[in-house]
Short mmCIF file of N, CA and C in Angstrom, two decimals:
data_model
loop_
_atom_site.label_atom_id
_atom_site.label_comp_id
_atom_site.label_asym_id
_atom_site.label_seq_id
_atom_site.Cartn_x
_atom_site.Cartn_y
_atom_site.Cartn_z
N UNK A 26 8.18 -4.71 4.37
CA UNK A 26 8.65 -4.52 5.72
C UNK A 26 9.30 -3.14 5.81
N UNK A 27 9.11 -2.22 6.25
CA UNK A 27 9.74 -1.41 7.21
C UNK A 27 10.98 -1.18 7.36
N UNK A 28 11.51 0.26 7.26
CA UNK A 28 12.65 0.52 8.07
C UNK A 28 12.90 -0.08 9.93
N UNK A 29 11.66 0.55 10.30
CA UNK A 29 11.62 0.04 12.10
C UNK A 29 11.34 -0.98 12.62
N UNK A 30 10.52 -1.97 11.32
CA UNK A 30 10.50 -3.49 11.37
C UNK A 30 11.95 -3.98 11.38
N UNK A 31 12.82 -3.63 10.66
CA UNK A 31 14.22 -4.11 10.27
C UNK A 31 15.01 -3.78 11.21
N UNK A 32 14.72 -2.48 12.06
CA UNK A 32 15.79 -2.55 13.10
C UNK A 32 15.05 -3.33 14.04
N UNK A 33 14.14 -3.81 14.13
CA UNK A 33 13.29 -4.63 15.58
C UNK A 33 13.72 -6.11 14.86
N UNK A 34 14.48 -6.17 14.09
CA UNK A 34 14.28 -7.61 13.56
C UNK A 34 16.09 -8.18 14.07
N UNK A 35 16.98 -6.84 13.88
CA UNK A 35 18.53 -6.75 14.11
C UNK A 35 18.57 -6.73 15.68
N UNK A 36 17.17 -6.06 16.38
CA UNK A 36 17.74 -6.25 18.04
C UNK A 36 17.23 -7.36 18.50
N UNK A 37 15.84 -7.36 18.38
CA UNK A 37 14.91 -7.99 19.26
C UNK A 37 15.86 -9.68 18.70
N UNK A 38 15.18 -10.98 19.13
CA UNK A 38 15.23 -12.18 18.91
C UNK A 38 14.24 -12.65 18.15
N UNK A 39 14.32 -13.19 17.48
CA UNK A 39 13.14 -13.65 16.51
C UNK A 39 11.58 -14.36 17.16
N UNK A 40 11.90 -14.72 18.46
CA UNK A 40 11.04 -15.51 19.31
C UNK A 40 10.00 -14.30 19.81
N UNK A 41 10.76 -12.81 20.01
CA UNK A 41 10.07 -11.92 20.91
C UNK A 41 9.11 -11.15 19.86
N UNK A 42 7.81 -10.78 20.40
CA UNK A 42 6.80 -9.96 20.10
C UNK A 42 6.89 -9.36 18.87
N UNK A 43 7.50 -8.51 19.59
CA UNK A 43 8.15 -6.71 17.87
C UNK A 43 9.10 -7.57 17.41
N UNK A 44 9.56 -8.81 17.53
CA UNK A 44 10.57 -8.76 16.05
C UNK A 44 9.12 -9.96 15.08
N UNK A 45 8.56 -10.28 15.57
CA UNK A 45 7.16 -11.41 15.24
C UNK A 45 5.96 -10.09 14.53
N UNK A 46 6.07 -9.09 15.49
CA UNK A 46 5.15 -8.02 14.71
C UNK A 46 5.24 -7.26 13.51
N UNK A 47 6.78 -7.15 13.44
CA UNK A 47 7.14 -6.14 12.69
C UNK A 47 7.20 -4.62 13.06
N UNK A 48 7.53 -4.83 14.53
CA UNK A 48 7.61 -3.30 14.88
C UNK A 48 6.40 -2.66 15.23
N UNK A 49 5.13 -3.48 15.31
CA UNK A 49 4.13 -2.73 15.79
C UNK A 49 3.34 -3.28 16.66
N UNK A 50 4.41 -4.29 17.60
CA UNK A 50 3.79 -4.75 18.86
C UNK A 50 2.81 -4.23 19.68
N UNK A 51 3.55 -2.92 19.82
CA UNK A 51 3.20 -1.98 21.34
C UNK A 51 1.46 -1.59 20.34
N UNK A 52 1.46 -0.73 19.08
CA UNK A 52 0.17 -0.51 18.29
C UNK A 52 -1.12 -1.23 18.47
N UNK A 53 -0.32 -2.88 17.74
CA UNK A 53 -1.52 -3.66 17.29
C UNK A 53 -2.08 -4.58 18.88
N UNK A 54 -1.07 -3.96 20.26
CA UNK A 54 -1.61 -4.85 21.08
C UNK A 54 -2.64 -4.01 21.88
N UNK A 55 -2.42 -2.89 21.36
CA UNK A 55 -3.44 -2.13 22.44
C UNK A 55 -4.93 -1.82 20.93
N UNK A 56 -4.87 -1.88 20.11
CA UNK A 56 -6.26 -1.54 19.18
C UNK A 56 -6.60 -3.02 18.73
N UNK A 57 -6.47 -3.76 18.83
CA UNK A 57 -7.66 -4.91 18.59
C UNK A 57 -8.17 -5.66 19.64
N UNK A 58 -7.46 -5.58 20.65
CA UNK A 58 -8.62 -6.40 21.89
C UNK A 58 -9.70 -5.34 22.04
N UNK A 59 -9.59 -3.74 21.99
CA UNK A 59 -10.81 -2.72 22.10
C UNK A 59 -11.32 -3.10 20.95
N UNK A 60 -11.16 -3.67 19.55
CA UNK A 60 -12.43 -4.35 18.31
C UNK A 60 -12.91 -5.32 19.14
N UNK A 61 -12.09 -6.36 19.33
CA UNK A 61 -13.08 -7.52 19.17
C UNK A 61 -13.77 -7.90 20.16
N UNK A 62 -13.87 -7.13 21.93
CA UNK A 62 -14.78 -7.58 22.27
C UNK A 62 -16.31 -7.13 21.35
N UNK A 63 -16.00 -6.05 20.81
CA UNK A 63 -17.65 -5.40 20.02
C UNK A 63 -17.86 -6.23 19.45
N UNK A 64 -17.06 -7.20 18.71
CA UNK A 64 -17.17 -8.00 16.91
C UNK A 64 -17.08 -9.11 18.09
N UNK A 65 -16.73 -10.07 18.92
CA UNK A 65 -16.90 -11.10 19.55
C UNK A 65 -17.02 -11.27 20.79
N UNK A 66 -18.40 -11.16 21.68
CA UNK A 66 -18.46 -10.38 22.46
C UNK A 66 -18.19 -11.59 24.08
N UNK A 67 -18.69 -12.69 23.03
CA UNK A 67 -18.85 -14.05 24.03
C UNK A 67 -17.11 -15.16 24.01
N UNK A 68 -16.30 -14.50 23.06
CA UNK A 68 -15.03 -14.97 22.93
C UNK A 68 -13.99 -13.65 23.62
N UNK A 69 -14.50 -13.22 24.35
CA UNK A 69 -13.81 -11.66 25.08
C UNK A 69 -13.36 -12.85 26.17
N UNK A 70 -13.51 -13.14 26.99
CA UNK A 70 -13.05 -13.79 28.16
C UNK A 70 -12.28 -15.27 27.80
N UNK A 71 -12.32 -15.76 27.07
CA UNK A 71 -11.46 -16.38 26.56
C UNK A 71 -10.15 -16.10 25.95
N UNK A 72 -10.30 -14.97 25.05
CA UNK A 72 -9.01 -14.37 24.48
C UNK A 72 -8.46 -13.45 25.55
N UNK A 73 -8.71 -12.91 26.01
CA UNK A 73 -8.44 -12.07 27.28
C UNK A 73 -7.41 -13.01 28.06
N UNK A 74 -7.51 -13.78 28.59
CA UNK A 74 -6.28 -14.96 29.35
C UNK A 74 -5.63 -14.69 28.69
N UNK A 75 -5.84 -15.51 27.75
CA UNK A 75 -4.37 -16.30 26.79
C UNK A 75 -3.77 -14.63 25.92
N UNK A 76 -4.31 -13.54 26.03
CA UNK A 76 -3.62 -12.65 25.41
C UNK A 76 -2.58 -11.71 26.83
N UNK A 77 -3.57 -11.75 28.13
CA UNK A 77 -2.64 -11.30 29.03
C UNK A 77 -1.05 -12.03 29.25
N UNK A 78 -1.24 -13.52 29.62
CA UNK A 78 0.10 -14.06 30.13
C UNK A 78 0.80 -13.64 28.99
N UNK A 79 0.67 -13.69 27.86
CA UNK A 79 1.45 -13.52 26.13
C UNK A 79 2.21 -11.79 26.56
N UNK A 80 1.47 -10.59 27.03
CA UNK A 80 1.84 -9.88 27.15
C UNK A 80 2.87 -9.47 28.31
N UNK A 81 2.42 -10.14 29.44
CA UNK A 81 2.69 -10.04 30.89
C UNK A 81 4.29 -10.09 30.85
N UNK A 82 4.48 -12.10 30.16
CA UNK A 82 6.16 -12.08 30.08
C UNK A 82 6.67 -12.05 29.20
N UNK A 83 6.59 -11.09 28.47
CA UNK A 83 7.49 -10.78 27.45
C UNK A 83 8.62 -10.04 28.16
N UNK A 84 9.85 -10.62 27.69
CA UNK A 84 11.06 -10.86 28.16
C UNK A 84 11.39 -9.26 27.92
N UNK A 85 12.28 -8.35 28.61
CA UNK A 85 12.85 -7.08 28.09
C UNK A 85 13.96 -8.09 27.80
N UNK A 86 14.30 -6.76 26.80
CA UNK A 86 15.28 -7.35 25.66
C UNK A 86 16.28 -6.10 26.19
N UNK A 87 17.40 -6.23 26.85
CA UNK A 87 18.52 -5.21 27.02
C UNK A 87 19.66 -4.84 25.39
N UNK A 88 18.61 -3.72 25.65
CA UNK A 88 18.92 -3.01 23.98
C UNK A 88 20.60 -2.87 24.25
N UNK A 89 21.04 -2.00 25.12
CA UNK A 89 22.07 -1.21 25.74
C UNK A 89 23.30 -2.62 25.28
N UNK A 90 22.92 -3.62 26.00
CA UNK A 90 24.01 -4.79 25.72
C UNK A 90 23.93 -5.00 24.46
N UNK A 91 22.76 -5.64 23.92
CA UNK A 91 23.00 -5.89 22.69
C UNK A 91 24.36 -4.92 21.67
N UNK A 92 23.28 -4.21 21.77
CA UNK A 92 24.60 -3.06 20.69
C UNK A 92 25.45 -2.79 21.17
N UNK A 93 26.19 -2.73 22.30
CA UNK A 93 27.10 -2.34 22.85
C UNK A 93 27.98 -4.27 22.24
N UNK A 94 27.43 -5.44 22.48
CA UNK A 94 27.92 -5.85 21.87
C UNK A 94 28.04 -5.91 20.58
N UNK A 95 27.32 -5.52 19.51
CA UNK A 95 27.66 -5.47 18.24
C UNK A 95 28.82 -4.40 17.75
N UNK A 96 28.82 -3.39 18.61
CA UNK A 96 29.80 -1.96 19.09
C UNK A 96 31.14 -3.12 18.79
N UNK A 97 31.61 -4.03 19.82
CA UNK A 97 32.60 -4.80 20.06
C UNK A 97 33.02 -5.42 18.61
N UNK A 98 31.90 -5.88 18.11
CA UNK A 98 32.61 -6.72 17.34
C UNK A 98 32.69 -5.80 15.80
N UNK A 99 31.74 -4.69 15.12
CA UNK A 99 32.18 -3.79 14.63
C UNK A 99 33.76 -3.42 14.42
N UNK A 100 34.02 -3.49 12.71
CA UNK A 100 35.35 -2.82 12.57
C UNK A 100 35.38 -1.27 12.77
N UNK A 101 34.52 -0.44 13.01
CA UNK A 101 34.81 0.98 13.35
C UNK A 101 34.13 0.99 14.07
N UNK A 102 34.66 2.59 14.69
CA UNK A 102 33.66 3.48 15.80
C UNK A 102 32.72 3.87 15.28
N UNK A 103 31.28 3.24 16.27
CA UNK A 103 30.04 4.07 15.85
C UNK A 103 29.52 4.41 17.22
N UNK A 104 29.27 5.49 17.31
CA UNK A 104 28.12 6.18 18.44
C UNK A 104 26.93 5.99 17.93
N UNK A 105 26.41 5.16 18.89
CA UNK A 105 24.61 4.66 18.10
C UNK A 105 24.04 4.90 19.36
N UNK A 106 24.82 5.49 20.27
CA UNK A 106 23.73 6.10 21.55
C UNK A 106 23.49 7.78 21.47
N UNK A 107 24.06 8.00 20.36
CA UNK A 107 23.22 9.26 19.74
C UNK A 107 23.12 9.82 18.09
N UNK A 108 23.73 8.53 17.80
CA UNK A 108 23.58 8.96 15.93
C UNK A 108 22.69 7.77 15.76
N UNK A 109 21.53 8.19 14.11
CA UNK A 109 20.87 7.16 14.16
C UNK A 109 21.76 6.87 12.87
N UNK A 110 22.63 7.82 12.06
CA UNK A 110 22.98 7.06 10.94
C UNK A 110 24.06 5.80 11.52
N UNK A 111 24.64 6.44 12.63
CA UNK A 111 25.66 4.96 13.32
C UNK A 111 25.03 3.87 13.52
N UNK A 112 23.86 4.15 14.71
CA UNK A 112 23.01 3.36 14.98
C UNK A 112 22.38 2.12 13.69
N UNK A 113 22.33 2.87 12.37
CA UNK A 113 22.00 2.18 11.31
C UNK A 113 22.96 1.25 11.10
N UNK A 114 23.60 1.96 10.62
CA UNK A 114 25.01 1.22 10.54
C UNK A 114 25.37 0.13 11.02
N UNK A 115 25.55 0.01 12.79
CA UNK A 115 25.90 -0.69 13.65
C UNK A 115 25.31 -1.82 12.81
N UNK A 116 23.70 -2.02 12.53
CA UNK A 116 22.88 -2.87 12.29
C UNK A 116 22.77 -3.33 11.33
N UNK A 117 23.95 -2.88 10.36
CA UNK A 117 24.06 -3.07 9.08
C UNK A 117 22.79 -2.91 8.39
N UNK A 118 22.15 -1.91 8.31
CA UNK A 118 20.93 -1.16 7.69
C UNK A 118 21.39 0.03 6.69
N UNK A 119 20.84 0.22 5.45
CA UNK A 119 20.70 1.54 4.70
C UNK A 119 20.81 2.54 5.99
N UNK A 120 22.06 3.81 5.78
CA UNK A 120 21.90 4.67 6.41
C UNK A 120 21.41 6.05 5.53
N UNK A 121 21.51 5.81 4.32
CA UNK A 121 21.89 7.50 3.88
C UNK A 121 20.44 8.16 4.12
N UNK A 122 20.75 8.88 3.76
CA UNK A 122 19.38 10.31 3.54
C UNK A 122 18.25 9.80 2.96
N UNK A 123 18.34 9.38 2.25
CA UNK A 123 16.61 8.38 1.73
C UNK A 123 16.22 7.71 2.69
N UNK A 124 16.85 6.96 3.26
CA UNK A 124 16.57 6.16 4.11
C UNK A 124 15.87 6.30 5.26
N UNK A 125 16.91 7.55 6.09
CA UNK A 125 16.25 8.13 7.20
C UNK A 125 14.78 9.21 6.76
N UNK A 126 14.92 9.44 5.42
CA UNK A 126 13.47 10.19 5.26
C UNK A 126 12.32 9.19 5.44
N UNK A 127 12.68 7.85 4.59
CA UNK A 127 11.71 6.88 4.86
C UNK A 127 11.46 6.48 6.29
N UNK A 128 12.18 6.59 7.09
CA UNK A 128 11.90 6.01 8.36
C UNK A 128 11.16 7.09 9.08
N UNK A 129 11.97 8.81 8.43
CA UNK A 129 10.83 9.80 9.16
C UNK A 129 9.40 9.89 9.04
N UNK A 130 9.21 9.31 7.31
CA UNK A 130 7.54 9.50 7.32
C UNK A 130 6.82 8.21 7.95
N UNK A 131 7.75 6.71 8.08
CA UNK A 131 7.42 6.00 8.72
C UNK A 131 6.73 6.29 10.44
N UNK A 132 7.75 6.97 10.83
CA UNK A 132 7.34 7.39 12.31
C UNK A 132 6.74 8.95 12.27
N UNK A 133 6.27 9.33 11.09
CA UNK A 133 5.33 10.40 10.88
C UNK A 133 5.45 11.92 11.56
N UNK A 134 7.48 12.63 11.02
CA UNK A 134 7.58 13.11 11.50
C UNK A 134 7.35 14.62 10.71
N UNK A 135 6.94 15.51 11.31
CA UNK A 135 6.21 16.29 10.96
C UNK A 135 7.23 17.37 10.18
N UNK A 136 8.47 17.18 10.73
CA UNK A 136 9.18 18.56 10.20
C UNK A 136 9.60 18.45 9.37
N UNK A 137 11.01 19.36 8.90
CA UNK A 137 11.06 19.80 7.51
C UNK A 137 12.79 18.71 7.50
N UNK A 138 12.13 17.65 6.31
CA UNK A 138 13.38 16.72 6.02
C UNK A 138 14.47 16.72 5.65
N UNK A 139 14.40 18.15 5.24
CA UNK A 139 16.21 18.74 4.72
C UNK A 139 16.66 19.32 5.71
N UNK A 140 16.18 19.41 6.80
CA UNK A 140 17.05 20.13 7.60
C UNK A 140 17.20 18.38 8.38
N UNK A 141 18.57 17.87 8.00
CA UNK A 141 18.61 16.58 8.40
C UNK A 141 18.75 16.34 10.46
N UNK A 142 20.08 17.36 10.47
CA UNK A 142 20.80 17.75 11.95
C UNK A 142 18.91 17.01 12.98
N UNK A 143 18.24 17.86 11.88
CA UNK A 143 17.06 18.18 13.39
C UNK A 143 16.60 16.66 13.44
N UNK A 144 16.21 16.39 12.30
CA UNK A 144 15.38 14.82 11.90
C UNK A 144 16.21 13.95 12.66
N UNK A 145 17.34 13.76 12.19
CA UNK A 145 18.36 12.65 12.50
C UNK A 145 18.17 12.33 14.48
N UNK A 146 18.42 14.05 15.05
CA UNK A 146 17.85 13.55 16.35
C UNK A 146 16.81 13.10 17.14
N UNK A 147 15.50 13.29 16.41
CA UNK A 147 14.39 13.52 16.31
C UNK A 147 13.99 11.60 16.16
N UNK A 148 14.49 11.08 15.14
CA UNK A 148 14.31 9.76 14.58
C UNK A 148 15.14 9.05 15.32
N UNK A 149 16.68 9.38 16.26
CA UNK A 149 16.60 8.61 17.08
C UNK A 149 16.30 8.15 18.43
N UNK A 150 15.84 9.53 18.53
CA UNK A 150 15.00 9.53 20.16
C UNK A 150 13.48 8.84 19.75
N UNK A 151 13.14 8.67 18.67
CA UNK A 151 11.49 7.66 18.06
C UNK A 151 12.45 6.57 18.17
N UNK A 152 13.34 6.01 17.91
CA UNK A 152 13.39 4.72 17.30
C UNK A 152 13.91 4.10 19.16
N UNK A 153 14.60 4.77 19.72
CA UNK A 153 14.66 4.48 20.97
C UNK A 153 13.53 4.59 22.19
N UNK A 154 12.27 5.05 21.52
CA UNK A 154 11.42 5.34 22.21
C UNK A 154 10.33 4.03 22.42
N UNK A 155 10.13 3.81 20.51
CA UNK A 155 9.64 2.45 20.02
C UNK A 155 10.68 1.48 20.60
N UNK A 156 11.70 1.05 20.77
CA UNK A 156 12.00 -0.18 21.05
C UNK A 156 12.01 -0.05 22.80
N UNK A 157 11.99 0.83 23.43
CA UNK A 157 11.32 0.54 24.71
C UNK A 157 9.71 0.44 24.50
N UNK A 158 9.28 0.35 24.12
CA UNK A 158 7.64 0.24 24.51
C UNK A 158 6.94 -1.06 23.75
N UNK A 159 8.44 -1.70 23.24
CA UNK A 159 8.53 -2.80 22.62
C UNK A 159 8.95 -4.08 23.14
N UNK A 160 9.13 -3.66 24.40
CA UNK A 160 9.62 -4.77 25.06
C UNK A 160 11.46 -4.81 25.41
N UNK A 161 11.58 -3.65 24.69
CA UNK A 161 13.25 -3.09 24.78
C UNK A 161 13.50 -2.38 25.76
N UNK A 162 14.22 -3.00 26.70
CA UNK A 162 15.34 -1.88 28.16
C UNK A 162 16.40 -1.01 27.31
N UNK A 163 15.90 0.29 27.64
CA UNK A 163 16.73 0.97 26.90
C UNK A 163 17.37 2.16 27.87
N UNK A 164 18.55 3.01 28.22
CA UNK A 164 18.87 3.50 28.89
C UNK A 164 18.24 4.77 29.01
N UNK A 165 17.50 5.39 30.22
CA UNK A 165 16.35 6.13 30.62
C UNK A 165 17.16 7.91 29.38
N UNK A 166 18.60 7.71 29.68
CA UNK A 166 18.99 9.35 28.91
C UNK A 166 18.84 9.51 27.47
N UNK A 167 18.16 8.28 26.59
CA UNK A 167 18.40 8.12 25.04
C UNK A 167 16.52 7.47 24.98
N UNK A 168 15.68 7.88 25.97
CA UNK A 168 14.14 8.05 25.50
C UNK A 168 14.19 9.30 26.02
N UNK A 169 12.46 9.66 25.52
CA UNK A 169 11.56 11.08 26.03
C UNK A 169 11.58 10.67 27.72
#
């Protein structure tokens, strides 16, 4: 499992989508219904229903509360609406420098990993980006 599986596992509810996917809800829901009508061409209209309503209500998950309640009950101050090592934290996740490298090549970031300042912002505007497109309400100033 994943660094971004593990934080989709600390927000989401265990019932919802990305914490059931492992973080690659939003991925695996848009590239296999384009396979399998080719590979099943006469089971396309059947899976098609039962995969829309599945998508349709998936519940947003209000990221913002969540952590803002975990914020509350936290013995220190963490800003996790713009640090991702807080943000880690908050979630009681590995924060250090290995960690966030793993999560950079996880979300396949292109730049240079010692220069942390850049990554660190970089990985949490991805990780806030992924959990909106995950079914996560997230506050419009902390995505692209």
């Amino acid at each position: 499992m994943g660094i971004l599986s593990n934080i989709f596992h600390k927000i989401f509810p265990s019932s919802h989508p990305a914490a059931q996917a492992g973080g690659q809800a939003a991925p695996a829901g848009g590239q296999p219904p384009a396979q399998q009508p080719a590979q099943q061409p006469a089971q396309q209209p059947a899976q098609q229903p039962q995969a829309a309503p599945a998508a349709a209500p998936m519940q947003q998950v209000d990221v913002e509360a969540i952590l803002n309640g975990m914020q509350q009950q936290a013995g220190q101050q963490l800003n996790w609406r713009t640090s991702i090592v807080d943000l880690m934290k908050l979630l009681g996740l590995d924060s250090s420098l290995q960690a966030r490298k793993e999560l950079a090549a996880e979300l396949h970031y292109t730049g240079d990993t010692n220069d942390s300042a850049s990554m660190n912002i970089w990985l949490h505007r991805q990780v806030m980006n992924k959990l909106a497109a995950n079914g996560g309400k997230v506050p419009a100033d902390l995505k692209d």
